[in-house]
Coordinates of C-alpha atoms in Angstrom, one line a residue:
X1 CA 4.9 -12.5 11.1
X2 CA 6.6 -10.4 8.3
X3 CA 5.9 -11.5 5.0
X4 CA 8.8 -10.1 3.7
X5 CA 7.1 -8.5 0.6
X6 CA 7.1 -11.0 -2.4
X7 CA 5.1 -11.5 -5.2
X8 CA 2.7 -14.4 -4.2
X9 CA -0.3 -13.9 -6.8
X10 CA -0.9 -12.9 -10.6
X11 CA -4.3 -11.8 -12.4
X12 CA -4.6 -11.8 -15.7
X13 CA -6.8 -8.9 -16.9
X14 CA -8.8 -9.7 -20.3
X15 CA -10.9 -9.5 -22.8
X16 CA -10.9 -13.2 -23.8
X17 CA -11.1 -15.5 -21.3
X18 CA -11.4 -18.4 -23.8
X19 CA -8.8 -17.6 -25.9
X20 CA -6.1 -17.1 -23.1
X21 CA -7.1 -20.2 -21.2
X22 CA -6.4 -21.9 -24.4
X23 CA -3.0 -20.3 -24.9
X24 CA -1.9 -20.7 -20.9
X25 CA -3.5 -24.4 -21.1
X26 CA -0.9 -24.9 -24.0
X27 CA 2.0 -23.1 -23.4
X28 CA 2.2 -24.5 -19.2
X29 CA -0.3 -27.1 -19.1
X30 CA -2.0 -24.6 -16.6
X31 CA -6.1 -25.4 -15.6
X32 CA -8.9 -23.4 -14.8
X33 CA -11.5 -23.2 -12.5
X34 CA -14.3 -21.0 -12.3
X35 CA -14.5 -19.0 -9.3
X36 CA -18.1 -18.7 -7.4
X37 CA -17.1 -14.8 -7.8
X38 CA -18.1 -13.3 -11.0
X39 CA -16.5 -13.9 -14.3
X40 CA -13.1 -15.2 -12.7
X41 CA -11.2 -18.3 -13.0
X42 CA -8.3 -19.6 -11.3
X43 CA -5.3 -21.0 -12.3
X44 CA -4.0 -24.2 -11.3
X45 CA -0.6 -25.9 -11.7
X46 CA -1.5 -29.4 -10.4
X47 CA -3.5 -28.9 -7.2
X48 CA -2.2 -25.4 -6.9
X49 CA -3.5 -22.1 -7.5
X50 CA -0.9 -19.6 -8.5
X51 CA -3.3 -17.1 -9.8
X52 CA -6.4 -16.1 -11.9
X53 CA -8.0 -14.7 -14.9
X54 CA -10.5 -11.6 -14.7
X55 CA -13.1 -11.0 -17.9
X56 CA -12.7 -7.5 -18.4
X57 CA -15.8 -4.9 -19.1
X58 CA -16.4 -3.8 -22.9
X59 CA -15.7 -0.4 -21.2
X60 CA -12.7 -1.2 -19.7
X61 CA -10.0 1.4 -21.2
X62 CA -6.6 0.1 -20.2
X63 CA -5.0 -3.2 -22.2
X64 CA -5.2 -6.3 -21.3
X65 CA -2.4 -7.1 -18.7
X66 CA -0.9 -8.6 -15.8
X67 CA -1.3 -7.4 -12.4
X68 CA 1.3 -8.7 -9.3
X69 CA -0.1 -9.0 -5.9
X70 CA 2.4 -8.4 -3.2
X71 CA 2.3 -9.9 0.3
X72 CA 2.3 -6.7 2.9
X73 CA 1.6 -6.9 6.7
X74 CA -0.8 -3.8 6.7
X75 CA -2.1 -3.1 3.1
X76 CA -3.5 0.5 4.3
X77 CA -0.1 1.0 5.4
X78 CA 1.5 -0.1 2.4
X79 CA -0.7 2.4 0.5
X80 CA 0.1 5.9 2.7
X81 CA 3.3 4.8 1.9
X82 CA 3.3 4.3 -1.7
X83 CA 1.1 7.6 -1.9
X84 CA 3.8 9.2 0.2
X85 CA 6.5 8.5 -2.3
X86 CA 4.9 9.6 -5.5
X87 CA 2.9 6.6 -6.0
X88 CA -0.9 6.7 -7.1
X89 CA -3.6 4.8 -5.9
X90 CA -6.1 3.3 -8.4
X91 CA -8.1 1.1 -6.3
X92 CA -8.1 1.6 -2.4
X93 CA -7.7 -0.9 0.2
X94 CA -10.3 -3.4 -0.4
X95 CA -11.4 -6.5 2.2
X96 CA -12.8 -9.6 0.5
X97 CA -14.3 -11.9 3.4
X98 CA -12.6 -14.7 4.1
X99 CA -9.8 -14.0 1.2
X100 CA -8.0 -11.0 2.3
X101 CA -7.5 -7.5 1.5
X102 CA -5.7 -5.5 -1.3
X103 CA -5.2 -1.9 -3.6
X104 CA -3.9 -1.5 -6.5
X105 CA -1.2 1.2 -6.7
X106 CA 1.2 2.7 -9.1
X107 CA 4.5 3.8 -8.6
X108 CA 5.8 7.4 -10.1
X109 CA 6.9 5.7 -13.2
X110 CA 3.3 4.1 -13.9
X111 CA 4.2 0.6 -12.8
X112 CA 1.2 -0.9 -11.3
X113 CA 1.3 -3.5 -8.4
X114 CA -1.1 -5.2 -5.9
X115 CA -0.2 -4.4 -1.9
X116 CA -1.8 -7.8 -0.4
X117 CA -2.4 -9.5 3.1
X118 CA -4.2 -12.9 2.8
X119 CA -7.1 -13.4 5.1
X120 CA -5.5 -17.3 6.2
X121 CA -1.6 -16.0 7.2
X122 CA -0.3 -19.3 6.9
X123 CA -0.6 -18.9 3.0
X124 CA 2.0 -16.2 2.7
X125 CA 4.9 -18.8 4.6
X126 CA 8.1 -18.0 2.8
X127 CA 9.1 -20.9 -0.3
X128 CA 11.8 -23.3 0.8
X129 CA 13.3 -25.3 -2.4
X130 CA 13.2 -24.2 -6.0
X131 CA 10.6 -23.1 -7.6
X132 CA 7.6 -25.3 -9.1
X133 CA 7.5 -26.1 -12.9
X134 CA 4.9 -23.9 -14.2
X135 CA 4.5 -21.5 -11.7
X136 CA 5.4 -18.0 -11.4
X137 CA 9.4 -17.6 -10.7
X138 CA 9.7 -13.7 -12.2
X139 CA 8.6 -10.1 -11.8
X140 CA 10.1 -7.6 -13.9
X141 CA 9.5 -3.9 -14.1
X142 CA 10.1 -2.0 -17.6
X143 CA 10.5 1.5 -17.1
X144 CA 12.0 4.9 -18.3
X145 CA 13.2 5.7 -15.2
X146 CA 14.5 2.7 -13.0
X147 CA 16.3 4.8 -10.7
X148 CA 13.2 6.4 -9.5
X149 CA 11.4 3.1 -9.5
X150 CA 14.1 1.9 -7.7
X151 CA 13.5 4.5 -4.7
X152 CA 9.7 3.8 -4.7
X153 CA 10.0 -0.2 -4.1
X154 CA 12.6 0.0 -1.7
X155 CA 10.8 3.1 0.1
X156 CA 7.5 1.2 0.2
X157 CA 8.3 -2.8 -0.1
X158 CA 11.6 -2.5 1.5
X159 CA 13.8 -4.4 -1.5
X160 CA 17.3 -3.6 -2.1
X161 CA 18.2 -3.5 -5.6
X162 CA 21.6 -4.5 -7.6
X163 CA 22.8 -3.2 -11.0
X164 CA 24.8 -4.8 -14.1
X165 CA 26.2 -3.1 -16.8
X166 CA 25.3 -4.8 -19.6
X167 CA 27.4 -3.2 -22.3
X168 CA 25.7 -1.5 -25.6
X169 CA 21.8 -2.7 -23.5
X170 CA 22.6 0.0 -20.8
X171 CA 22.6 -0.8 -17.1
X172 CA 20.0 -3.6 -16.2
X173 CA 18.4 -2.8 -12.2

């Protein structure tokens, strides 16, 4: 079964774990639920989990962010290939038992994403109807050099990309 390479998961990286739960909480009605793992909490929309929220060490150097896991068929795979056009790897292929496995990469223009293969397929099943209110619906990229971004996802996730001029703002990818 292909899983078509979407976005299917989203961490939030932190400092404050409080103080974004209370923002999310507000601004989507989001929940949270501590995981058994660590200092991580999930994020719920109703019953669902769309993604989670991961304290951050004191020593942690990089800001606070979002990180976009990416359903792949074969994450090793997915990383040769993403270190074979340009991309770097910042945390190799990684099995969690009985939740799945996952790197984090970036692509030659620093944007970081999550290869991912669940460890239950049947979670990575395609959508069908819109979207749910509150959940994730858009992944954007902002880079210097879309054009070699470009070449990167399509090389490695195998998306096809459209562009639109959009007058005085430049070409949007």
């Amino acid at each position: 079964m292909s899983t078509k390479s979407r976005f299917v998961w989203h961490d939030l990286n932190t400092h404050d774990v409080d103080g974004v739960k209370r923002f999310y909480g507000e601004l989507f009605n989001w929940n949270f639920e501590k995981s058994d793992n660590g200092p991580y909490h999930h994020i719920k929309t109703g019953a669902e989990m769309i993604g989670g929220i991961r304290q951050m060490e004191s020593s942690e150097r990089m800001p606070p962010n979002w990180l976009g896991y990416v359903s792949v068929d074969d994450v090793q795979a997915t990383v040769a290939s993403a270190t074979t056009h340009g991309g770097k790897v910042y945390m190799p292929t990684t099995a969690m038992p009985n939740v799945g496995t996952f790197a984090v990469v970036a692509d030659p223009t620093g944007g970081v994403v999550a290869p991912w293969r669940s460890a239950h397929p049947e979670q990575d099943k395609e959508p069908t109807g819109p979207t749910p209110v509150h959940t994730f619906c858009w992944d954007e990229l902002l880079t210097l050099d879309p054009a070699a971004a470009a070449k990167f996802y399509t090389a490695v996730f195998g998306w096809g990309t459209e562009s639109e001029d959009m007058g005085p703002m430049g070409t949007y990818t």
